Structure formats: structure tokens, C-alpha cells
Coordinates of C-alpha atoms and ligand atoms in Angstrom, one line a residue:
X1 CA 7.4 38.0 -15.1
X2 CA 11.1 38.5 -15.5
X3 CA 13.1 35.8 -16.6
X4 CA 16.6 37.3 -16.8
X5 CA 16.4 38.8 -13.5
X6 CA 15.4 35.3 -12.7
X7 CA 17.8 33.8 -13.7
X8 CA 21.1 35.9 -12.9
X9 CA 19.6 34.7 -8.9
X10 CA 20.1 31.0 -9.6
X11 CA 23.5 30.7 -9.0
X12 CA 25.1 27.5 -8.6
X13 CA 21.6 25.8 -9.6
X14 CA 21.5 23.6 -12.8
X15 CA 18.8 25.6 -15.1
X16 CA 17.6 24.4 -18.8
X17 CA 16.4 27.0 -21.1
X18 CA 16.8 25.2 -24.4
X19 CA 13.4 25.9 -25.5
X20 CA 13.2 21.8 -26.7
X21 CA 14.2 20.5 -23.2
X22 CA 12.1 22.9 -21.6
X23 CA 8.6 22.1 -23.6
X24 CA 9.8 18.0 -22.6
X25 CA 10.1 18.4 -19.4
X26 CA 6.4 21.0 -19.8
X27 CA 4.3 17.9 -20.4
X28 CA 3.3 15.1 -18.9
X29 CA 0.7 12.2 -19.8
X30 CA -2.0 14.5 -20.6
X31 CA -2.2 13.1 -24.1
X32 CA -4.5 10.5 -22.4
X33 CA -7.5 12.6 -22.8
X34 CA -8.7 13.8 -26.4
X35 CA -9.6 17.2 -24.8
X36 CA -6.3 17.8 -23.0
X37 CA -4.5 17.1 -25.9
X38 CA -6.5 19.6 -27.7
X39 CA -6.3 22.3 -25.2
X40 CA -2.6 21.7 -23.6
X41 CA -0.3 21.0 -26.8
X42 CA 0.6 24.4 -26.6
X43 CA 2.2 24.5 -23.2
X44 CA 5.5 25.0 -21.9
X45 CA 7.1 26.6 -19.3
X46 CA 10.2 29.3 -20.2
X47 CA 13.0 27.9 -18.0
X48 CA 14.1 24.7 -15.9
X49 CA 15.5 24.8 -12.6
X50 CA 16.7 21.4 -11.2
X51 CA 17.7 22.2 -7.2
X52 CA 19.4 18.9 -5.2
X53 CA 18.7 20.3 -1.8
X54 CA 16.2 22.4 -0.1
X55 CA 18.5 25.1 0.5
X56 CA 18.5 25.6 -3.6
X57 CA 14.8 24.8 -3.6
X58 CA 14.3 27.8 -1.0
X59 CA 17.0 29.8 -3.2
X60 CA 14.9 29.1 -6.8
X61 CA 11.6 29.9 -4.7
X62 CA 12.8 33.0 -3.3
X63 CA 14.4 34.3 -6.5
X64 CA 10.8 33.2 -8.7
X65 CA 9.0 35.2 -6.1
X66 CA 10.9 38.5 -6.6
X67 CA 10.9 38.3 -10.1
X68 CA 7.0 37.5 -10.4
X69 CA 7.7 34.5 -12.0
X70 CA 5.1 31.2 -11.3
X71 CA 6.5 28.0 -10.2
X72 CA 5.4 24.4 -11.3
X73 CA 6.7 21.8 -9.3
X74 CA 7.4 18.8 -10.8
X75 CA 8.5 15.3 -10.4
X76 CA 8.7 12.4 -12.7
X77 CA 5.8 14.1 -14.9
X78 CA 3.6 10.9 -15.4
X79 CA 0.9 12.5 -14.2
X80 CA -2.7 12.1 -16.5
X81 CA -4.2 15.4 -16.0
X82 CA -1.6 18.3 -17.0
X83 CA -1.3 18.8 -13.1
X84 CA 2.4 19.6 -13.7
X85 CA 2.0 21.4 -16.6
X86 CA 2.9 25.0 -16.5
X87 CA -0.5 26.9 -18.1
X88 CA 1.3 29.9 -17.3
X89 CA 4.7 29.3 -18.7
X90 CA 7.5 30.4 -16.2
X91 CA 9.7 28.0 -13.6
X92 CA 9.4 24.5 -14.5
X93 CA 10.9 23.2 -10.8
X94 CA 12.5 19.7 -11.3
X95 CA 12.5 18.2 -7.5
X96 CA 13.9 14.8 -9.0
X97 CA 17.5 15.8 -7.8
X98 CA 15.8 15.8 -4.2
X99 CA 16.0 11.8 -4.2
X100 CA 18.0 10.7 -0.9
X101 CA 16.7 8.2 1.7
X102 CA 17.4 9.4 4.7
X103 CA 15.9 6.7 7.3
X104 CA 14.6 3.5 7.3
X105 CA 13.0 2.3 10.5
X106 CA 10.5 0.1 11.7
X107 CA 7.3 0.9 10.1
X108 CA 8.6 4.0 8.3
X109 CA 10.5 5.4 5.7
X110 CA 11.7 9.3 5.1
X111 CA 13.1 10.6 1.6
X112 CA 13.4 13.0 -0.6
X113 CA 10.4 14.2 -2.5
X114 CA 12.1 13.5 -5.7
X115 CA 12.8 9.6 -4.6
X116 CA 11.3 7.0 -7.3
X117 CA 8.7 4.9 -5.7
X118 CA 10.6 1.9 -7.1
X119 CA 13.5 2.6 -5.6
X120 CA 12.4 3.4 -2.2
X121 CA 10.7 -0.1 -2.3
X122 CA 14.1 -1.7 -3.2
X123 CA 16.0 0.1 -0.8
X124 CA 13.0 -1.0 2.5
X125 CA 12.9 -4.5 1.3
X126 CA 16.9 -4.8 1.8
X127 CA 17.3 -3.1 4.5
X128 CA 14.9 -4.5 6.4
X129 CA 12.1 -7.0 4.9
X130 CA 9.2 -3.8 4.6
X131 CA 7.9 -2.0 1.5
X132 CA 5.4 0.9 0.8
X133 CA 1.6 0.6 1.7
X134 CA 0.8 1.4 -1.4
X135 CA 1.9 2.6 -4.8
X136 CA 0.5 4.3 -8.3
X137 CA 1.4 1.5 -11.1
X138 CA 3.9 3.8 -12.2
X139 CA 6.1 2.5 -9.5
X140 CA 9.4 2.4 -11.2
X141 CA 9.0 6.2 -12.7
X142 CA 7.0 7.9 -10.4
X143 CA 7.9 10.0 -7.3
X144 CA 7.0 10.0 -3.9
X145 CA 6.2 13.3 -4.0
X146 CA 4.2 13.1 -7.3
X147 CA 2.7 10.9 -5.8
X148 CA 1.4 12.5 -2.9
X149 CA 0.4 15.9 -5.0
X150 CA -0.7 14.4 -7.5
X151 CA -1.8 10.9 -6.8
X152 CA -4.6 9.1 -5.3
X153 CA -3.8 5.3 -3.8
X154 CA -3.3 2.2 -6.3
X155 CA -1.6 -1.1 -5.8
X156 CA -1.7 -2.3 -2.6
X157 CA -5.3 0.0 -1.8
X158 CA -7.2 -2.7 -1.2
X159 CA -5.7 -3.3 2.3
X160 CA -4.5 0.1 3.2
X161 CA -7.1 2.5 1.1
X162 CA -5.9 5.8 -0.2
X163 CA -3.4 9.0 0.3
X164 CA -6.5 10.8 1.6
X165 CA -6.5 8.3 4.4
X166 CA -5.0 9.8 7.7
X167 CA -1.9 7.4 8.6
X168 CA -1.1 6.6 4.9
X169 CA 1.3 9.8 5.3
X170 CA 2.8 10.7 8.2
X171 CA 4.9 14.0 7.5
X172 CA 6.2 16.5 5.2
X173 CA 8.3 19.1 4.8
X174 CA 7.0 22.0 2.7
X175 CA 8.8 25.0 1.5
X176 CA 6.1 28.2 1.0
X177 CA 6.0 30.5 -2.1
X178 CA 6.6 33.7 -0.2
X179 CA 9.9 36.4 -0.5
X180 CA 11.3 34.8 2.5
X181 CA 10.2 30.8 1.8
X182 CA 10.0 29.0 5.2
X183 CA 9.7 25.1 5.7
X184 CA 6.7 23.9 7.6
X185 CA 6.4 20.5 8.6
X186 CA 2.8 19.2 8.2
X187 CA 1.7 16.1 9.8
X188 CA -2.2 14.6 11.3
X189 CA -4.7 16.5 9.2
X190 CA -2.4 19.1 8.3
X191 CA -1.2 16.3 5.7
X192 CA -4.2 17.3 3.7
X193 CA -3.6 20.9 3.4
X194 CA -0.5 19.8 0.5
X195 CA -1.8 16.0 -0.3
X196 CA -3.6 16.3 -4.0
X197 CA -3.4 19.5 -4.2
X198 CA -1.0 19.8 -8.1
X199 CA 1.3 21.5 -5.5
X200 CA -0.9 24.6 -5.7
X201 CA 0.3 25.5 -2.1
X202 CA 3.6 24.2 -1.3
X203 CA 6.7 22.3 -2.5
X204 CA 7.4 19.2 -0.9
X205 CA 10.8 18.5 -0.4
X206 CA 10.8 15.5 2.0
X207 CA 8.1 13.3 2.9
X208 CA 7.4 10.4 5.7
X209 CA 5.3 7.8 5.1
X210 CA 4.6 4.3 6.9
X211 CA 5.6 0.3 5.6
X212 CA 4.3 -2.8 5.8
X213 CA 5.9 -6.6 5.8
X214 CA 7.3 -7.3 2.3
X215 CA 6.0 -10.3 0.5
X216 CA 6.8 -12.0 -3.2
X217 CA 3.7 -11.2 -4.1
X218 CA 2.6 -13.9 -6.2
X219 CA 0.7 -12.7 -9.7
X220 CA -2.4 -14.3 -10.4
X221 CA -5.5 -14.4 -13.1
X222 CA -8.4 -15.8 -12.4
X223 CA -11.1 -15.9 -15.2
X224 CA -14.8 -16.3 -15.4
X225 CA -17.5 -16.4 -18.4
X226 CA -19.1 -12.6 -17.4
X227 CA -18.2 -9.6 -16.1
X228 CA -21.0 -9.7 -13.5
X229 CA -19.5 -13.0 -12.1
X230 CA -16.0 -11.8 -12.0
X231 CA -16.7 -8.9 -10.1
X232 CA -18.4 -10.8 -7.7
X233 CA -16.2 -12.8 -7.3
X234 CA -13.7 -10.0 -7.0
X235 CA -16.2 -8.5 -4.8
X236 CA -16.4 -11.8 -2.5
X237 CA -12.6 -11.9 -2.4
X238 CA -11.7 -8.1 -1.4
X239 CA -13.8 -9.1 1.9
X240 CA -12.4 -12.6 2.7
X241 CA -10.5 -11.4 6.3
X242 CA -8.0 -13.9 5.8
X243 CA -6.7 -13.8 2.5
X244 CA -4.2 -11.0 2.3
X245 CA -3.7 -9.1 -1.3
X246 CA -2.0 -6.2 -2.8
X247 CA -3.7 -5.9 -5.9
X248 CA -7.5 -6.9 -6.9
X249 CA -9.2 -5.6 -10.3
X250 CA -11.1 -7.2 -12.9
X251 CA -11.6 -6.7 -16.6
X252 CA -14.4 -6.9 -18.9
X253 CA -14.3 -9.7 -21.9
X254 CA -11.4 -8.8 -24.7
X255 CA -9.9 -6.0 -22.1
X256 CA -7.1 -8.7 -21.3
X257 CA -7.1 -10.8 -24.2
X258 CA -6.6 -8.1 -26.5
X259 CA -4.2 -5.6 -25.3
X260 CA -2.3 -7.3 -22.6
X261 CA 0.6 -8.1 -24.8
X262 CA 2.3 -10.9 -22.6
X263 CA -0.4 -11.9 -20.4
X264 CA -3.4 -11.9 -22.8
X265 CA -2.5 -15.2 -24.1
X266 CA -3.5 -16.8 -21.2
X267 CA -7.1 -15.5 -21.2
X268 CA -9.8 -16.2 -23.8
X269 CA -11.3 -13.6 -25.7
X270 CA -15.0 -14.3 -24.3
X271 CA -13.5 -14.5 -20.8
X272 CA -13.7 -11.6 -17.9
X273 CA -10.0 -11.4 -15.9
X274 CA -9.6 -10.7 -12.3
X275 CA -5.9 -9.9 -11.6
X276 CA -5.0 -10.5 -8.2
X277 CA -1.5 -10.4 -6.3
X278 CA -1.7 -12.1 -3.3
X279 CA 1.0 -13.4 -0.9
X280 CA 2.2 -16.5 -0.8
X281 CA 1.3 -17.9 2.2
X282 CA -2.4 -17.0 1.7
X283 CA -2.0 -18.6 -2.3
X284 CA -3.6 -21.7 -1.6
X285 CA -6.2 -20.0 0.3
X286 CA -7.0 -18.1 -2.9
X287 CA -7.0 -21.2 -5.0
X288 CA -9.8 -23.0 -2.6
X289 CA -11.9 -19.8 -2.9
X290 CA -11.5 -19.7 -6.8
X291 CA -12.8 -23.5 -6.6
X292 CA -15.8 -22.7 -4.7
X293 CA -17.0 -19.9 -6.7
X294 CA -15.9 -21.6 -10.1
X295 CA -13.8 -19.8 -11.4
X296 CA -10.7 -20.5 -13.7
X297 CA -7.3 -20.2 -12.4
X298 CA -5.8 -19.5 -15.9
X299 CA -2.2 -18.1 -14.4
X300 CA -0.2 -18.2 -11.8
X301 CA 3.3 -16.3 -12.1
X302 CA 4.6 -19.1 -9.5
X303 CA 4.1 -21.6 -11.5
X304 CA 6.4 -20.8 -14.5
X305 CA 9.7 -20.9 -15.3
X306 CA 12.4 -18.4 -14.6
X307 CA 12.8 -17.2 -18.2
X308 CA 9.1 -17.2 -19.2
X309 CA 8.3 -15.4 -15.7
X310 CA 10.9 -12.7 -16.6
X311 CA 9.7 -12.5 -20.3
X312 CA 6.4 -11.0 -18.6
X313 CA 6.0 -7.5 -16.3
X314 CA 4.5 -7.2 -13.0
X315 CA 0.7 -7.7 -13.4
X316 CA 0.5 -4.2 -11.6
X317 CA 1.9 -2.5 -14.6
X318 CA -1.5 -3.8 -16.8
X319 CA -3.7 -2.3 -13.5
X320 CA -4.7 1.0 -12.6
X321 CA -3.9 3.3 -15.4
X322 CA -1.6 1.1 -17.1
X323 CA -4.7 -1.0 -18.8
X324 CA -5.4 2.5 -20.3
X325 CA -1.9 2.7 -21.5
X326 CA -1.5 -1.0 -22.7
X327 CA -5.2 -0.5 -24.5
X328 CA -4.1 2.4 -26.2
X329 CA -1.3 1.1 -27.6
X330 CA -3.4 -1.0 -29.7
X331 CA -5.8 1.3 -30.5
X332 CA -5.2 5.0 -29.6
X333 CA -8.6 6.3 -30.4
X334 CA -9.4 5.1 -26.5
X335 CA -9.3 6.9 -23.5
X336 CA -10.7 6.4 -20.2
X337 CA -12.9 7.6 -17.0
X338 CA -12.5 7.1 -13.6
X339 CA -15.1 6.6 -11.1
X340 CA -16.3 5.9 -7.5
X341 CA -19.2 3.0 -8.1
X342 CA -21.9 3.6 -5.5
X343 CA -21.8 1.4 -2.4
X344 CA -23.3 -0.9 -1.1
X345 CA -25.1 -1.3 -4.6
X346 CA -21.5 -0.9 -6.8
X347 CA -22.3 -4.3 -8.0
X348 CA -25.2 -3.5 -9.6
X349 CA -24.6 -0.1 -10.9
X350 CA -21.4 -2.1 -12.5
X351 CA -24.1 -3.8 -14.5
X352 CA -26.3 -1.1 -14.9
X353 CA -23.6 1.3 -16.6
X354 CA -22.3 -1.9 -18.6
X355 CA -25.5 -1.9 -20.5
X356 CA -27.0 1.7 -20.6
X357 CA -23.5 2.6 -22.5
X358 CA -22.8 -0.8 -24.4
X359 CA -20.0 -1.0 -26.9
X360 CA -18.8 2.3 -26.5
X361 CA -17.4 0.8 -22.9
X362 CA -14.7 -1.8 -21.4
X363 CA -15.2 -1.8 -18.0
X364 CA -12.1 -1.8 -15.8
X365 CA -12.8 -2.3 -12.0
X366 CA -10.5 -1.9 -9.0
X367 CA -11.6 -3.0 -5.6
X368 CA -10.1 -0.7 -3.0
X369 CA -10.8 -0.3 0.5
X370 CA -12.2 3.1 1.3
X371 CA -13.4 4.2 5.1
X372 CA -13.0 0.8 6.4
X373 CA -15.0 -1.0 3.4
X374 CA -14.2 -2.8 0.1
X375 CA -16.0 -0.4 -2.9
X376 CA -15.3 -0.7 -6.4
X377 CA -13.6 1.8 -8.4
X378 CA -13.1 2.0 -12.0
X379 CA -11.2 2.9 -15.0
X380 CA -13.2 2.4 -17.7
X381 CA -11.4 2.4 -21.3
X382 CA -14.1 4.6 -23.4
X383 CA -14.1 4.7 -27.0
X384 CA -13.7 8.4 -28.3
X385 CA -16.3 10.0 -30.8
X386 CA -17.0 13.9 -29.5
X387 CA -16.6 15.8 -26.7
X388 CA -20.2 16.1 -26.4
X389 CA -20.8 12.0 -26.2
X390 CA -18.2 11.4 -23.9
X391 CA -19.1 14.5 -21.5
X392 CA -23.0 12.7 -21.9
X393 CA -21.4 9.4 -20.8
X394 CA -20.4 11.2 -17.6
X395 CA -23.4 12.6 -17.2
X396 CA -25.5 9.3 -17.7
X397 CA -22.6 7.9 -14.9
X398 CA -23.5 10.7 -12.4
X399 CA -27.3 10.2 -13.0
X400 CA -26.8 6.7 -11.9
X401 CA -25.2 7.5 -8.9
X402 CA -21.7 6.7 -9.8
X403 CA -19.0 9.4 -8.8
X404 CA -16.8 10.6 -11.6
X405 CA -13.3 12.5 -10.7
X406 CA -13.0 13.6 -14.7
X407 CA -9.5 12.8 -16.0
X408 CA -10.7 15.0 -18.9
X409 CA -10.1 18.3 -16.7
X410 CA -6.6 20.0 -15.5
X411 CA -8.3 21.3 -12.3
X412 CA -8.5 20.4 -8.7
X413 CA -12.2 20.7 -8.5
X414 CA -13.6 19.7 -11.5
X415 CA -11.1 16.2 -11.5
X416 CA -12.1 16.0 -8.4
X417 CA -15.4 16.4 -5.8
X418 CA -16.6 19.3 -8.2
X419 CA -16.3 22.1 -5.2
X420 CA -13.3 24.2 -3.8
X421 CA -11.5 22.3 -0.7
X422 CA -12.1 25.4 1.7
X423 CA -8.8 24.5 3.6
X424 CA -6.2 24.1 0.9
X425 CA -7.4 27.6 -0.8
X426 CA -7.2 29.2 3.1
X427 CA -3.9 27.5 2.8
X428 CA -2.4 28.7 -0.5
X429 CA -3.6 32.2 0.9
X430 CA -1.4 32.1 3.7
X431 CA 1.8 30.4 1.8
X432 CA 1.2 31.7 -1.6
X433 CA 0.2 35.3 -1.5
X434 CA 1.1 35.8 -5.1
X435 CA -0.6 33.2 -6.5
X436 CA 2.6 31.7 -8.2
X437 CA 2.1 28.4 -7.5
X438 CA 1.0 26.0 -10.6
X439 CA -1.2 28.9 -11.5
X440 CA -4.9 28.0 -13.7
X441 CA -5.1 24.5 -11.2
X442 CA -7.4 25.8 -8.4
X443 CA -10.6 27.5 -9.2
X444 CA -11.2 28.6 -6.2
X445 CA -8.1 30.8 -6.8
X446 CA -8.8 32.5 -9.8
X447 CA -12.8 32.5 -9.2
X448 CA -14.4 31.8 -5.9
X449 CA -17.9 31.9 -7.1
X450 CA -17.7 29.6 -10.0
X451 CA -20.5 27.9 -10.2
X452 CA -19.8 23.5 -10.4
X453 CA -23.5 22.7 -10.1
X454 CA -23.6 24.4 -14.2
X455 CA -21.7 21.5 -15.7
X456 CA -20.2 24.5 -17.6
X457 CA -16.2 24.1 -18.1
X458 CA -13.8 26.4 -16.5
X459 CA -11.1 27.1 -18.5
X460 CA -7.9 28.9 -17.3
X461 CA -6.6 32.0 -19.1
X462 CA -3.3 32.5 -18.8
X463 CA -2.5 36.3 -17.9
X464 CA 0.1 38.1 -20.5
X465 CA 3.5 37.4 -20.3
Ligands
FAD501 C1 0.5 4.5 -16.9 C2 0.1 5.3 -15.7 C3 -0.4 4.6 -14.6 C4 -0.7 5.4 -13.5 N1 -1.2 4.7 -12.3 C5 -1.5 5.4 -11.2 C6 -2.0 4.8 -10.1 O1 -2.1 3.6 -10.0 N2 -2.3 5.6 -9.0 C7 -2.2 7.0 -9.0 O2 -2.5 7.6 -8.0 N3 -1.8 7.6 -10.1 C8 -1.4 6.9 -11.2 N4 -0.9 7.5 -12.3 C9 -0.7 9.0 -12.3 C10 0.8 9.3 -11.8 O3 1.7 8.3 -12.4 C11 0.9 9.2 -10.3 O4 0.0 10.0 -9.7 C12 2.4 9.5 -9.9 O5 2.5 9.2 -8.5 C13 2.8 10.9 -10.1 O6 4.1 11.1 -9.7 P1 5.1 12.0 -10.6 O7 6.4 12.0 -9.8 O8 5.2 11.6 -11.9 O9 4.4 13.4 -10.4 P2 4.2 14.6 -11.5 O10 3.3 14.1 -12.6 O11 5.5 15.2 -11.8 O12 3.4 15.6 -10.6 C14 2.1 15.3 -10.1 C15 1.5 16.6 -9.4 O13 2.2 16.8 -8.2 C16 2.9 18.1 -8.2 N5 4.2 17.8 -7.6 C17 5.2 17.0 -8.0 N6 6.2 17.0 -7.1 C18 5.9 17.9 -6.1 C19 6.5 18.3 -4.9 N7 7.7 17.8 -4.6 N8 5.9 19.3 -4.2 C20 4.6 19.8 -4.6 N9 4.0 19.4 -5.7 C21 4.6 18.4 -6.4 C22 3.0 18.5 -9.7 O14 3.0 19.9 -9.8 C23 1.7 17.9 -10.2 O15 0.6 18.7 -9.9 C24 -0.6 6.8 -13.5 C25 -0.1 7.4 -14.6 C26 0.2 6.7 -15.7 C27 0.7 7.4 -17.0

């Protein structure tokens, strides 16, 4: 790795090597986990490189590859699992100057990789009345091509499922990690050669992905005596054909009452919250279901005043991994797991978990649609004691038939389906035949025959500088 020779080929690029800026813009929101914080602290990459077009993306590639220095891409860095954090040191490669959008048509939008989620949505609602399918509820400070790297669905899943869904992204435009970088376009199931893969096997400079009418959503909270009711409730809801929402999760007693600092006052302490945004035209809909299953219609966004309305945030940014965020605020000895309950018993393994894990747990659910059906997902918010307990709570979660995509792990596999995705390592063989790429994230890489079935941990070392 040679970072002088590096860096005497950047011309005319904006680098950062102010070792302070550099270890900022190393991180991201790792500090979620207990166990990332532990291991990843010490990480940082050596330089910055901030490229506004893909000509300068191809120059910084080309010029990391002869100097044998590794690349991690970046893009807003809100991230939860150090995937763009550089375990290697190296390039830290900024794509947020990549931000343009460069068409707006019906159904579809194309921008830059480095293009805010937030802003695209602004920019598809003027122009023409559509926004995104779908968004992480890091929507004003996330990128689109974060997002598609690094992401995995979020507000607005519930009707159109997830990023691994074919449709939910039509194109991209990836530059490879070789001496002489080319620029593939990927579409159909090439998408998933490059989608949630940390950028292990390409950087995305522009991407293509499909809208959908705009609505005001309107923000709602329903609440109900149990968890068990609300999610079935929630449960019911998510399948009702003619009531059309963007958001739909549901939180256990305290969850909203607690830590949602605007919002909470509307729900009681004992009470279970379903947060819902559904469009207006299907509102009174909603409220005729919430009547015939009993439950309480405790807010409606609609229905306050201008000032008190903008005194509160979207009800997206307390979903997804936000209610982890808002939680910790208040106490920051929580963290959180994510997992896949089993359909089409999720209802009952919901329950099942709830009391084989007790206080230790505040369940979190989000309804999503996934292959064509409404499952519940969820986030729980886990109170930290050791390692050992919480890797036991995963364990008692797996036993039970529940999927868990660890957030405690900074690898593909093991935050993932716990095996190597045969075609993205053939891929990162063809287009990165170094390796450089956001080195220590793909076991598959480093170790083919690692063994996922030992529940032992991999843990990346980073080769000598
Ligand atoms: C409060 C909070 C709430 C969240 N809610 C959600 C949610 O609802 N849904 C969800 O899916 N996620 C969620 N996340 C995680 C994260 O915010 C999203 O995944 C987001 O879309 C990541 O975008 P980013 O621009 O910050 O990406 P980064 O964190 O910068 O990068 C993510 C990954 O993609 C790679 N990458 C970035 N840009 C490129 C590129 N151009 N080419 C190749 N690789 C690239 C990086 O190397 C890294 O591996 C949340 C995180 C927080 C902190």
C-alpha cells in the first residue's frame, strides 16, 4: 500500500488526509452494537478522496489499484454494521459529490449514487406528483446508493417489499476495481450481483430505480391494551387489499410512551402502538377497520394544528431503526436485533419470543410484504448485559424458528443468510482481482471454507500496512 504514490495520481480530485477528518468520515453508526464498538473504535482509513464525476471515480480507482491501496466506498455513512468502514485503512471513497438527477420520467427516476433519498423524493414529487417505492428511515441523510449496498427495504415495504425484490431497481452503473476500471451496466438479476453487497464488488456511480403516485401520507397511531392484539391487528391491516399504506409497525407497551419524545405523549404507558401512514383517501377506511377490531385511534397527524403538526417529525423517523435510535437516547445501554419472524405462524412466534426472553426485550415489529405476502419483521430493542447473553438470545431466536440477520457482525454472511452468495464472490473475482474492495466484509473472500454452521465468529485481520 502506497499512499504517496497514491496520492501524487489524484490530480484535480479533492482528497482529505487530516488524520481527524479522515477517522470521521471512517465510521459510521456502528456504535449501535456493544460488540462493534468494542472491535471497530480503532478504525480509520489513511486518506479521503471525494470524486464529482465518474471520470474522477474511474481516475481514484485506477490510481488505488496501482498503488495497492484498498477502496471503501462510501456514502452518507449511516450505515449500522461498519459496512463502510475501512478495516483495512486505505481510500476512504466519498461518492456524495456524485448527487445529480439526471431524469425524471414516468415511473422512474435516474441519479447519482451519491443523491440523498430525501432529496430525490422532493425533486419526483415537483416535478411530476411520484416518489420512491421505498426508503430506509434515514431518508433525509442517506444515499441512494447506500442504500442499495448497504440497505435492505423500509418505509413504504409493506406495498412494494424489499431491494432484493427484482423491479425495485432497475439499473446501475458500476465502475470495477481493476488497472483499467470499466463501467458495466447491470440490470434484471444482474442487479443482485452489486445490491447488499458493502460494495465489495463494484462502485456505483449512477443508479435507476422505479416511483410510485405521491400521496400526503397521513401519520397515524393506533393503540391497543397488548402486544398480541396490536400485531394482530397490524397483522389484519397489512392484508386489507383496499387500504393503501406506506408504513405499518407496532410497538410493545412503554416502547412509544417512553422514548418517543414528541409522540409518546399521546400513548399510555401500558398501551401497545401501531404506527401507520396511510393515504388519505383510504384514512377513513382505516378508521372503520380500527372501530371493528377495537382499537384506539390515539393520533392522527391530520387532525392537528399547523404548528403542533410541525413541532413533531415524520412518524417514519421513530420506525425502522430510528426506534433503536430514539430508545437509546434515553437509555444507551440498549441495542437491538433484527429478524425475519416465521410465516405463516409470525404471530405466534411473536408471542412465543415475547415470553421465553421477558424483560430483557421490547419487541419492535414491522409488517413488510416479502414474495407476494405480508410477514412480520422485527427490530427488537435488547437490553445489553454480555456478549455471551445476547449471542444466547439469538440463539434461543433461531431455535424457534425465527431468522436473525445479526446487526452485531460487519460481514456479508454472518449479517446476513449465514453462507457465501456464490454469485457476488464469482463476481468480485472477475471485477476485483486484487481484492481491494472494502476488504474483511466478504468471508467468502478471505476464507471460502469457513465453516457458518460452528456459530464460531469470523473475525477479519487486517494484513500489515
Ligand atoms: C437511525 C437509522 C435508521 C435506519 N433505517 C434503515 C431502514 O429503514 N432501512 C434500511 O435498509 N437501512 C436503514 N438504516 C441503515 C442505513 O441508514 C441505510 O441502509 C442507508 O440507506 C445507507 O445509506 P448511506 O448512504 O448512509 O450508506 P453508507 O453507510 O455510506 O454505505 C452503506 C454500504 O454501502 C456501500 N456503498 C455506499 N455507497 C456505495 C456506492 N456508490 N457503490 C458501492 N458501494 C457503496 C458502503 O461501502 C457500505 O458498505 C438505518 C440506519 C440508522 C442509523
Amino acid at each position: 500500500m502506497d499512499i504517496e504514490k497514491l496520492k501524487s495520481d489524484l490530480d484535480g480530485i479533492m482528497v482529505e488526509d487530516e488524520p481527524g477528518a479522515v477517522r470521521k468520515k471512517s465510521r459510521d453508526f456502528y456504535w449501535y452494537s456493544p460488540i462493534l464498538k468494542r472491535d471497530l473504535d480503532h478504525v480509520t482509513g489513511d486518506i479521503v478522496v471525494s470524486p464529482t464525476t465518474e471520470a474522477e471515480v474511474i481516475q481514484a480507482i485506477a490510481a488505488a489499484y496501482a498503488a495497492d491501496v484498498p477502496v471503501t466506498p462510501r456514502g452518507s455513512g449511516t450505515g449500522n454494521y461498519g459496512q463502510a468502514m475501512p478495516l483495512s485503512g486505505g481510500m476512504v471513497l466519498s461518492l456524495s459529490g456524485l448527487n445529480a438527477i439526471s431524469h425524471i420520467g414516468p415511473g422512474v427516476v435516474v441519479a447519482g449514487a451519491g443523491a440523498l433519498l430525501g432529496k430525490i423524493d422532493a425533486a419526483t414529487r415537483a416535478h411530476s406528483g411520484q416518489e420512491l417505492r421505498m426508503f430506509p428511515s434515514t431518508h433525509r441523510t442517506a444515499s441512494i446508493g447506500g442504500f442499495i449496498a448497504g440497505g435492505s427495504g423500509g418505509v413504504g415495504s409493506i406495498r412494494w417489499g424489499g431491494l432484493r425484490n427484482i423491479g425495485n431497481v432497475t439499473r446501475l452503473r458500476v465502475v470495477t476495481m481493476e488497472a483499467r476500471p470499466r463501467v458495466l451496466t447491470l440490470e434484471g438479476d444482474d442487479i443482485a450481483k452489486v445490491a447488499h453487497a458493502y460494495g465489495t464488488n463494484g462502485i456505483i456511480t449512477e443508479c435507476e430505480v422505479p416511483l410510485a403516485p405521491a400521496y400526503d401520507w397521513v401519520d397515524v397511531i393506533v393503540a391497543f391494551e397488548s402486544m398480541d392484539r396490536a400485531a394482530a391487528f397490524a397483522d389484519r391491516l397489512g392484508n386489507e387489499d383496499g387500504i393503501l399504506l406506506k408504513e405499518l409497525s407496532v410497538m410493545a407497551p412503554t416502547v412509544a410512551h417512553d422514548y418517543f419524545s414528541g409522540h409518546g405523549k399521546f400513548v399510555r404507558r401500558d398501551q401497545s402502538a401501531v404506527l401507520i401512514m396511510v393515504a388519505p383517501h383510504s384514512a377513513s377506511a382505516l378508521e372503520a377497520f380500527t372501530r371493528r377490531h377495537r382499537g384506539e385511534t390515539v393520533f392522527r397527524a391530520d387532525r392537528l394544528g399547523d404548528d403542533e403538526r410541525h413541532a413533531l417529525p415524520p412518524l417514519f423517523e421513530l420506525t425502522w431503526n430510528h426506534t433503536t435510535l430514539v430508545a437509546r437516547r434515553v437509555d444507551p445501554a440498549l441495542t437491538y436485533l433484527q429478524t425475519l419472524y416465521p410465516y405463516p405462524d409470525h404471530l405466534a412466534a411473536v408471542a412465543r419470543m415475547g415470553a421465553l426472553i421477558g424483560d430483557e426485550m421490547m419487541d419492535h415489529l414491522e409488517f413488510i410484504r416479502f414474495d407476494g405476502r405480508i410477514v412480520c419483521s422485527g427490530l427488537p430493542l435488547i437490553r445489553f448485559t454480555t456478549e455471551e447473553r445476547l449471542d444466547e438470545i439469538v440463539r434461543l431466536f433461531e431455535e424457534n424458528g425465527c431468522l436473525i440477520f445479526n446487526p452485531h457482525r460487519y460481514t456479508l454472511e454472518e449479517g446476513g443468510m449465514k453462507r457465501s452468495d456464490a454469485e457476488q464472490l464469482a463476481f468480485k473475482r472477475e471485477v476485483d482481482p486484487k481484492g481491494l474492495l472494502n476488504p474483511g466484509k466478504m468471508i467468502a473472500w478471505d476464507d471460502p471454507d469457513f465453516d457458518f454452521t460452528s456459530r464460531r465468529r469470523y473475525l477479519f485481520s487486517a494484513p500489515a500496512a
